[in-house]
Short mmCIF file of C-alpha atoms in Angstrom, two decimals:
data_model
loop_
_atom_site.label_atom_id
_atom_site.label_comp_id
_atom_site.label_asym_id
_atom_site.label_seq_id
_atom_site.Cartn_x
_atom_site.Cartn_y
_atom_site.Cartn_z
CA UNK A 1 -18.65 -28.48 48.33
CA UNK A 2 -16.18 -29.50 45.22
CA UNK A 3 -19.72 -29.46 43.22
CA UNK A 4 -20.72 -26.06 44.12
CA UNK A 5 -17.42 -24.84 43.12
CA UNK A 6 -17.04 -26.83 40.19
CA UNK A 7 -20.72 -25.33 39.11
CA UNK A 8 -19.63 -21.18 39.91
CA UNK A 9 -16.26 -22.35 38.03
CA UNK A 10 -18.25 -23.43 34.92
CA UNK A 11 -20.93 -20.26 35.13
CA UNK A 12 -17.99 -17.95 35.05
CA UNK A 13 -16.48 -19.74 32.26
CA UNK A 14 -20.65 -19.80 30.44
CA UNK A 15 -20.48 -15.80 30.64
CA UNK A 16 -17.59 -15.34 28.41
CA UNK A 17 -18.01 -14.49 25.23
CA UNK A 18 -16.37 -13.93 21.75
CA UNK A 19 -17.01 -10.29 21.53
CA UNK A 20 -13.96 -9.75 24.08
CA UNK A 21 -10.88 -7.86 23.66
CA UNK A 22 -6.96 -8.82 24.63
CA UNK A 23 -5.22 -6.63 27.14
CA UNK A 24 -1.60 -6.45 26.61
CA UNK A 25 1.40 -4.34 27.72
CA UNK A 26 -1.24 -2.44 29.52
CA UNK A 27 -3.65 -1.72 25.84
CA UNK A 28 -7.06 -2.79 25.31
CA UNK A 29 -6.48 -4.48 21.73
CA UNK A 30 -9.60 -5.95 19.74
CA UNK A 31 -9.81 -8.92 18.05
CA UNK A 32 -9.56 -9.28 14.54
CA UNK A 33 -10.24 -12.44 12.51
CA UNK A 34 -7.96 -10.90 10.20
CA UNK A 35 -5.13 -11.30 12.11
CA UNK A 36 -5.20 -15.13 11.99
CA UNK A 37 -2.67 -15.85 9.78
CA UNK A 38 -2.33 -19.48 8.57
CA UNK A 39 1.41 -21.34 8.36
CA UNK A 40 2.82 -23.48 6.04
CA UNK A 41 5.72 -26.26 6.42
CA UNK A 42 8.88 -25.30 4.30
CA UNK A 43 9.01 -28.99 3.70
CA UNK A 44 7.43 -28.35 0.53
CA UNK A 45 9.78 -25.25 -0.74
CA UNK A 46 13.25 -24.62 -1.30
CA UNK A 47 15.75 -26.65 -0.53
CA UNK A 48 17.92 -23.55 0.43
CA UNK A 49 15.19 -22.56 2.80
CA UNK A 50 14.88 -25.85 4.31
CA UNK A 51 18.93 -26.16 4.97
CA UNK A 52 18.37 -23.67 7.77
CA UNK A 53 19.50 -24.43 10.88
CA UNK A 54 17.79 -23.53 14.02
CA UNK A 55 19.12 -23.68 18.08
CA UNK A 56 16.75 -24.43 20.63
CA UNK A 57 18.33 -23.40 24.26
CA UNK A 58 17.00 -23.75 27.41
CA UNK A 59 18.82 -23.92 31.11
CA UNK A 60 18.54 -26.04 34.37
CA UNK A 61 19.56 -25.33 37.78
CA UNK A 62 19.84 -26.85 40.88
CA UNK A 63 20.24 -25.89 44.80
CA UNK A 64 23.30 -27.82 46.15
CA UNK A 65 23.51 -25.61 50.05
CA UNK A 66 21.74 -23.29 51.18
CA UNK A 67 21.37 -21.03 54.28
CA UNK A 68 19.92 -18.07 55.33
CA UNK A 69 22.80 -16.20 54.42
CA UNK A 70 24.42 -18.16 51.40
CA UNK A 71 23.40 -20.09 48.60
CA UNK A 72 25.31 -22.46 46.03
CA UNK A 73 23.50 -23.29 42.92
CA UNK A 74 24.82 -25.67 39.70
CA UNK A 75 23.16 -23.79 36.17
CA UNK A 76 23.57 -25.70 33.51
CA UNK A 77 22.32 -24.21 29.66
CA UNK A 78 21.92 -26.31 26.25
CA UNK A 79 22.02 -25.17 22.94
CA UNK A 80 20.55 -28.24 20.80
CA UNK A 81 20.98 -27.32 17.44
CA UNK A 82 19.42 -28.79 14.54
CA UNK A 83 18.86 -28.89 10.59
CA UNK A 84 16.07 -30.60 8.52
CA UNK A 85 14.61 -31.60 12.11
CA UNK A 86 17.75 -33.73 12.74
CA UNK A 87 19.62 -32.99 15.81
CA UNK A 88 23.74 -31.93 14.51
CA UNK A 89 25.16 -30.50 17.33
CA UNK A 90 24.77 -29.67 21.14
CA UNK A 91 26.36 -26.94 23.39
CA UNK A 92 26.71 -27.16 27.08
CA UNK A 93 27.77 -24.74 29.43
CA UNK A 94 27.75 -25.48 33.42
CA UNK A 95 29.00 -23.12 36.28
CA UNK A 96 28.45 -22.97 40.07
CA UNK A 97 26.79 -20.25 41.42
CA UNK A 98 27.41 -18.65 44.97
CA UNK A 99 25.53 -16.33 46.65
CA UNK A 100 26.78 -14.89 49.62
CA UNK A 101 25.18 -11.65 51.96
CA UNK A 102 26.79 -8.67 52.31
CA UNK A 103 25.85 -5.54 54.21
CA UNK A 104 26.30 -2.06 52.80
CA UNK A 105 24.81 1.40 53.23
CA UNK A 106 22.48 0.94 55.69
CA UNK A 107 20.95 -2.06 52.54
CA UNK A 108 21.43 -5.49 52.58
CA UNK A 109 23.00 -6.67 49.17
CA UNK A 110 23.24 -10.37 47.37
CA UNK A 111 27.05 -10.95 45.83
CA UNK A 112 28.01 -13.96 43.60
CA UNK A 113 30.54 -15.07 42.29
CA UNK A 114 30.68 -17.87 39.21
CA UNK A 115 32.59 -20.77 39.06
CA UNK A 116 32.76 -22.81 35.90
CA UNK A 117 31.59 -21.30 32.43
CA UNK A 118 31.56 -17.46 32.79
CA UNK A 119 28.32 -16.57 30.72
CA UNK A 120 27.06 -14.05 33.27
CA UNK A 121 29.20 -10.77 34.11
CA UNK A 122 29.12 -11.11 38.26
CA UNK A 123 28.42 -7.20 38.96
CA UNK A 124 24.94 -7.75 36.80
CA UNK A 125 24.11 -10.23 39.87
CA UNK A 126 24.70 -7.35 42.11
CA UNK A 127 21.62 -6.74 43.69
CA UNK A 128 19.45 -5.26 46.45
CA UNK A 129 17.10 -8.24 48.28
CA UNK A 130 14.38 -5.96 48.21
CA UNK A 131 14.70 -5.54 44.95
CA UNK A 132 11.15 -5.64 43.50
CA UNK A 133 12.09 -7.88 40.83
CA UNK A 134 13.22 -10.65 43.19
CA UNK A 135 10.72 -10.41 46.29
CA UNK A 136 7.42 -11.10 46.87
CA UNK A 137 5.15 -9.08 48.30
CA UNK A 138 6.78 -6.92 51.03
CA UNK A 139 9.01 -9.85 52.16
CA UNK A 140 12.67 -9.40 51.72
CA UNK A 141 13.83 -12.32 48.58
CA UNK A 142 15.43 -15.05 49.40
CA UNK A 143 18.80 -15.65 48.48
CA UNK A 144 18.58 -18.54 46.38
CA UNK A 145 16.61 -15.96 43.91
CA UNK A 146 19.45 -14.97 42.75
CA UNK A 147 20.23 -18.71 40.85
CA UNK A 148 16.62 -17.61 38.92
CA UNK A 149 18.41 -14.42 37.95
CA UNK A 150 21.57 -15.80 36.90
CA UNK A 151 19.94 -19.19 35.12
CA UNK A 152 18.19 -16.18 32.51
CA UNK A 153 21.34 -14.25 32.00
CA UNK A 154 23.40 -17.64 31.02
CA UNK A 155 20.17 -18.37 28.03
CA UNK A 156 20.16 -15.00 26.70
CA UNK A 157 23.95 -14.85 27.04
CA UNK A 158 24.37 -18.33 24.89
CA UNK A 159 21.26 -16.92 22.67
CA UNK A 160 23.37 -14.15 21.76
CA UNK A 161 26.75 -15.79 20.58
CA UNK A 162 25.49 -18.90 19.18
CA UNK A 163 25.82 -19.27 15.47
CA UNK A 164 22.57 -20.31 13.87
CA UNK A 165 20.31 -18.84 11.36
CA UNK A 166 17.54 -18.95 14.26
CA UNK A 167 17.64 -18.95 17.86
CA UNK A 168 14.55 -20.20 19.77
CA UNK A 169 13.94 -20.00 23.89
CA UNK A 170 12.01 -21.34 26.04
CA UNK A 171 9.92 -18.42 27.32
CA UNK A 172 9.48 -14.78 26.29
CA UNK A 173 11.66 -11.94 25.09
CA UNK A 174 10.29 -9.30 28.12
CA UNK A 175 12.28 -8.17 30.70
CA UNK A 176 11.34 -8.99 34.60
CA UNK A 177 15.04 -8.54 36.26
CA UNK A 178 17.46 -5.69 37.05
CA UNK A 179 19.88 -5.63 34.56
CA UNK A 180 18.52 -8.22 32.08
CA UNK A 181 17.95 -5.27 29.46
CA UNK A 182 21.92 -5.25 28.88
CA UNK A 183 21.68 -8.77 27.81
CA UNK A 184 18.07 -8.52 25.82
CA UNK A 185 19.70 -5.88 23.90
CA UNK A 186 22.61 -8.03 22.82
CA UNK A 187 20.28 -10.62 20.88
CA UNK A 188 19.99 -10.55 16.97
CA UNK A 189 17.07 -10.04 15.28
CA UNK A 190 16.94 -14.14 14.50
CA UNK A 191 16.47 -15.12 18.04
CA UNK A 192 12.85 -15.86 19.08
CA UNK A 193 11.17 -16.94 21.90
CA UNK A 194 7.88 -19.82 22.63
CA UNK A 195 5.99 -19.54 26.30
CA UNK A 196 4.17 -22.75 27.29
CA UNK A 197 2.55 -20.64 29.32
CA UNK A 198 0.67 -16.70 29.26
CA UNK A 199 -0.70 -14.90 32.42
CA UNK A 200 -2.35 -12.69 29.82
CA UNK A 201 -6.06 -11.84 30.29
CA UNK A 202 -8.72 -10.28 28.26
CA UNK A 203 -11.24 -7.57 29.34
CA UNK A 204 -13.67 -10.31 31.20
CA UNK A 205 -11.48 -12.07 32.82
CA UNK A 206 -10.97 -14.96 29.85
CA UNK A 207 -7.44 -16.64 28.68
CA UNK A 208 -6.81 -15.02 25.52
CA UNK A 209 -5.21 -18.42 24.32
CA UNK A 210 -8.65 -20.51 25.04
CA UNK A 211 -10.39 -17.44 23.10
CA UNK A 212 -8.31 -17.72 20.32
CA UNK A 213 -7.96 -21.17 19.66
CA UNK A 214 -12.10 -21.71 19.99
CA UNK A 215 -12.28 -18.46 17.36
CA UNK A 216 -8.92 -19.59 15.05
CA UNK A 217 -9.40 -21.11 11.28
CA UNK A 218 -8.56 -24.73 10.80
CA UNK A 219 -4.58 -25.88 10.76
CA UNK A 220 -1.44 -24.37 11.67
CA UNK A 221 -1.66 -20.32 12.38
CA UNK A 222 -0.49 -17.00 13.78
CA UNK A 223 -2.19 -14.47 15.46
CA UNK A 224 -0.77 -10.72 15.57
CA UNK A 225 -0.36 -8.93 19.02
CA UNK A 226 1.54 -6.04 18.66
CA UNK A 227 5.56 -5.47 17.29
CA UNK A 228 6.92 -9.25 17.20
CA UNK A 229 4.40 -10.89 19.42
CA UNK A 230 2.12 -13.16 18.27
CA UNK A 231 -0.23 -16.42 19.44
CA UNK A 232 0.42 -19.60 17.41
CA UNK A 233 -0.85 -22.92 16.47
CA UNK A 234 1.50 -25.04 15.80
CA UNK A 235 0.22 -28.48 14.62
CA UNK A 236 -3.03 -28.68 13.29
CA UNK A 237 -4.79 -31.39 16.08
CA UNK A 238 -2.83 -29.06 18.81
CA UNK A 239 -5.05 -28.53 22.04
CA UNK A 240 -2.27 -25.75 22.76
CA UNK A 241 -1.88 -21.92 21.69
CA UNK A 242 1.58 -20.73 22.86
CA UNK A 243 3.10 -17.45 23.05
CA UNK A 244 5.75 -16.13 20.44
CA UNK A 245 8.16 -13.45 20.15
CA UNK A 246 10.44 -12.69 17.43
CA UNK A 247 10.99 -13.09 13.86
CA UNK A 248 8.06 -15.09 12.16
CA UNK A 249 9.73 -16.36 9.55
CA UNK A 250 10.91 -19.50 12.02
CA UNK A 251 7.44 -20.57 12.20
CA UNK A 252 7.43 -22.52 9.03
CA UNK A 253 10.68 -24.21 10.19
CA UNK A 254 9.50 -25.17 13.25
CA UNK A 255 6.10 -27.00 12.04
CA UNK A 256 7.69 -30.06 11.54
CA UNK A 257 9.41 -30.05 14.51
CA UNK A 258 6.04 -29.92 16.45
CA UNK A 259 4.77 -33.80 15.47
CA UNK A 260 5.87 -35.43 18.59
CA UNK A 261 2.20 -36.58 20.39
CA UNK A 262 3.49 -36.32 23.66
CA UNK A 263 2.74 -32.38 23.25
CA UNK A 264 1.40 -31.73 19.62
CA UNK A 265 2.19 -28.30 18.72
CA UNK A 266 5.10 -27.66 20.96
CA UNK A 267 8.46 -28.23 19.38
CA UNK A 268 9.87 -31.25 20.65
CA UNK A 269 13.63 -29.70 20.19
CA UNK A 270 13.06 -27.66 22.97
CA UNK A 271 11.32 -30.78 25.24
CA UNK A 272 14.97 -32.31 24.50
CA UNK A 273 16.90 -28.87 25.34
CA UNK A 274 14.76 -29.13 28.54
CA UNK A 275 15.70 -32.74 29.22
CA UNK A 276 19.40 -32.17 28.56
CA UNK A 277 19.81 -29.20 30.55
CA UNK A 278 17.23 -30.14 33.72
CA UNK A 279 19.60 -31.28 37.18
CA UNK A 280 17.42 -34.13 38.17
CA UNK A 281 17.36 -35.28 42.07
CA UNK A 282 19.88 -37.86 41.78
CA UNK A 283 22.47 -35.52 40.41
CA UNK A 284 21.65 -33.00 42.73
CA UNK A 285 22.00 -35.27 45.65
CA UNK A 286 25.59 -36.44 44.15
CA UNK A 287 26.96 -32.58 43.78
CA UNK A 288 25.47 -32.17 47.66
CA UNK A 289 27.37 -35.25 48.66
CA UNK A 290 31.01 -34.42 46.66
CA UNK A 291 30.46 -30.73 48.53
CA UNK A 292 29.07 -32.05 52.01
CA UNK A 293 31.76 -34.70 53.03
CA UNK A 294 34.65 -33.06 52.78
CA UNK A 295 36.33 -33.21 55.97
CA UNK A 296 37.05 -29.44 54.98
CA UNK A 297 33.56 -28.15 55.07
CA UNK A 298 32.35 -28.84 58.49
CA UNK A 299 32.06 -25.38 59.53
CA UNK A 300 29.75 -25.07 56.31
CA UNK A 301 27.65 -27.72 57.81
CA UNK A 302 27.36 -26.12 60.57
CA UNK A 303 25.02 -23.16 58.67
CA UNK A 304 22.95 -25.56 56.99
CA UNK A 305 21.62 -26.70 60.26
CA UNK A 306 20.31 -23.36 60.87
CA UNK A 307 18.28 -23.27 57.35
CA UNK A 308 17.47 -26.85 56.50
CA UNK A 309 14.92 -27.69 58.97
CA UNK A 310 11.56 -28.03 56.41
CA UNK A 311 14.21 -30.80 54.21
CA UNK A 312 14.98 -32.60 57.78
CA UNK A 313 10.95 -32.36 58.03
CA UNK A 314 10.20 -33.49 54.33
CA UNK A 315 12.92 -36.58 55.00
CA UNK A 316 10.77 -38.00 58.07
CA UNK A 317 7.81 -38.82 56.01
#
């Protein structure tokens, strides 16, 4: 059976061809070779252009309770700044996050409140839980979507303030929450954004960033979209074609930065940001364990039982 599917996987993937066209913010765009603009390093120009420094952020976030009707996340964001591809300075910002249910004309709301490094205003986390940016499908969201919500806010919020002649996140520049336009409109015009991933299409069905990279020149290059957006190629032996939004000027000052073979072509700044700010397991477990045995919280306890049962599940083997 994993044959047959293998073989209508690769017929699908036979039929497309290069005379396709990119569909994007809802426009049919063709492709033009024209567009592919090669990059150079700025290793080899000024030394005033070179002395640039550039941030990479990026945010991490972990579930410490939860229950059907409350949630407590830890969000932590890094800012890893760094000049001539040498790391000079970090910022780190951490806050607790809870989420509690609250019921109000005839709707039922999610409220949080922060605790810890106040990046986020709390009445932007206001929000409906059938709000469609939060839920899927028809189902009401759950309420530890609100952490997702708040986790964005913090990045854009630290993207906004930080001094740095660029700014760099981990994802795009487009706007998929209630309320994230207030902060999207506070950025600067140096702060840019680089998406490991694209749910982009083209007219038959193809990923525009396989397209491009089998119909790109040799080396290190930029493809234009529309506005600020762009594909890129990042190092020149680079399997990967990423997503970029913002000023292009950083692109030279990021080729350098993009060396590391783990993940040619992806700036290894931002793998570090990532590191830094991810809550791994063990730390997770210790914040659960500081909250859980209190004497104090008992009667929080109490309402994990009623929303814990697939972790009990997952425990026993």
């Amino acid at each position: 059976m994993l044959n047959k599917i293998s073989d209508e996987l690769k017929e699908k993937i036979k039929n497309f061809t290069s005379e396709d066209k990119i569909i994007f913010n809802n426009k049919v765009l063709d492709i033009n070779h024209n567009y592919f603009i090669p990059i150079t390093s700025v290793i080899k120009q000024e030394n005033e252009i070179k002395n640039k420094t550039i941030t990479f952020i990026d945010g991490g976030q972990a579930e410490i309770i939860s229950a059907g009707n409350f949630c407590l996340s830890f969000i932590r964001i890094v800012g890893l700044i760094i000049r001539n591809n040498k790391k000079i300075n970090n910022i780190k910002k951490e806050f607790y996050l809870l989420t509690t249910a609250n019921y109000s004309d005839n709707e039922l709301f999610y409220q949080s409140k922060i605790f810890g490094d106040k990046l986020v205003d709390e009445d932007d986390l206001y929000i409906s839980s059938t709000d469609n940016t939060i839920r899927t499908g028809m189902e009401r969201a759950s309420i530890s979507k609100v952490s997702n919500v708040a986790r964005r806010f913090a990045e854009l919020s630290m993207a906004s303030c930080v001094n740095s002649d660029y700014v760099v996140l981990d994802g795009t520049l487009e706007s998929t929450y209630k309320n994230e336009d207030k902060y999207l409109s506070r950025l600067n015009c140096n702060v840019c954004a680089l998406a490991k991933s694209s749910s982009l299409f083209t007219t038959s069905g193809n990923s525009p960033i396989v397209l491009l990279n089998k119909l790109g020149p040799e080396g290190c290059w930029h493809y234009f979209l529309e506005h600020k957006s762009y594909f890129v190629k990042l190092h020149e032996k680079a399997k990967h074609v990423f997503r970029f939004e913002g000023n292009k000027d950083v692109l030279a000052e990021l080729l350098d930065n993009c060396n590391d073979a783990l993940f040619l072509g992806y700036p290894y700044s931002l793998i570090l940001a990532d590191r830094l700010a991810r809550v791994g397991n063990q730390e997770k477990k210790s914040l659960q364990m500081r909250f859980l045995l209190s004497n104090e919280n008992r009667e929080i306890a109490e309402y994990l039982n009623t929303g814990n049962a697939h972790e009990i599940l997952d425990n026993l083997g």
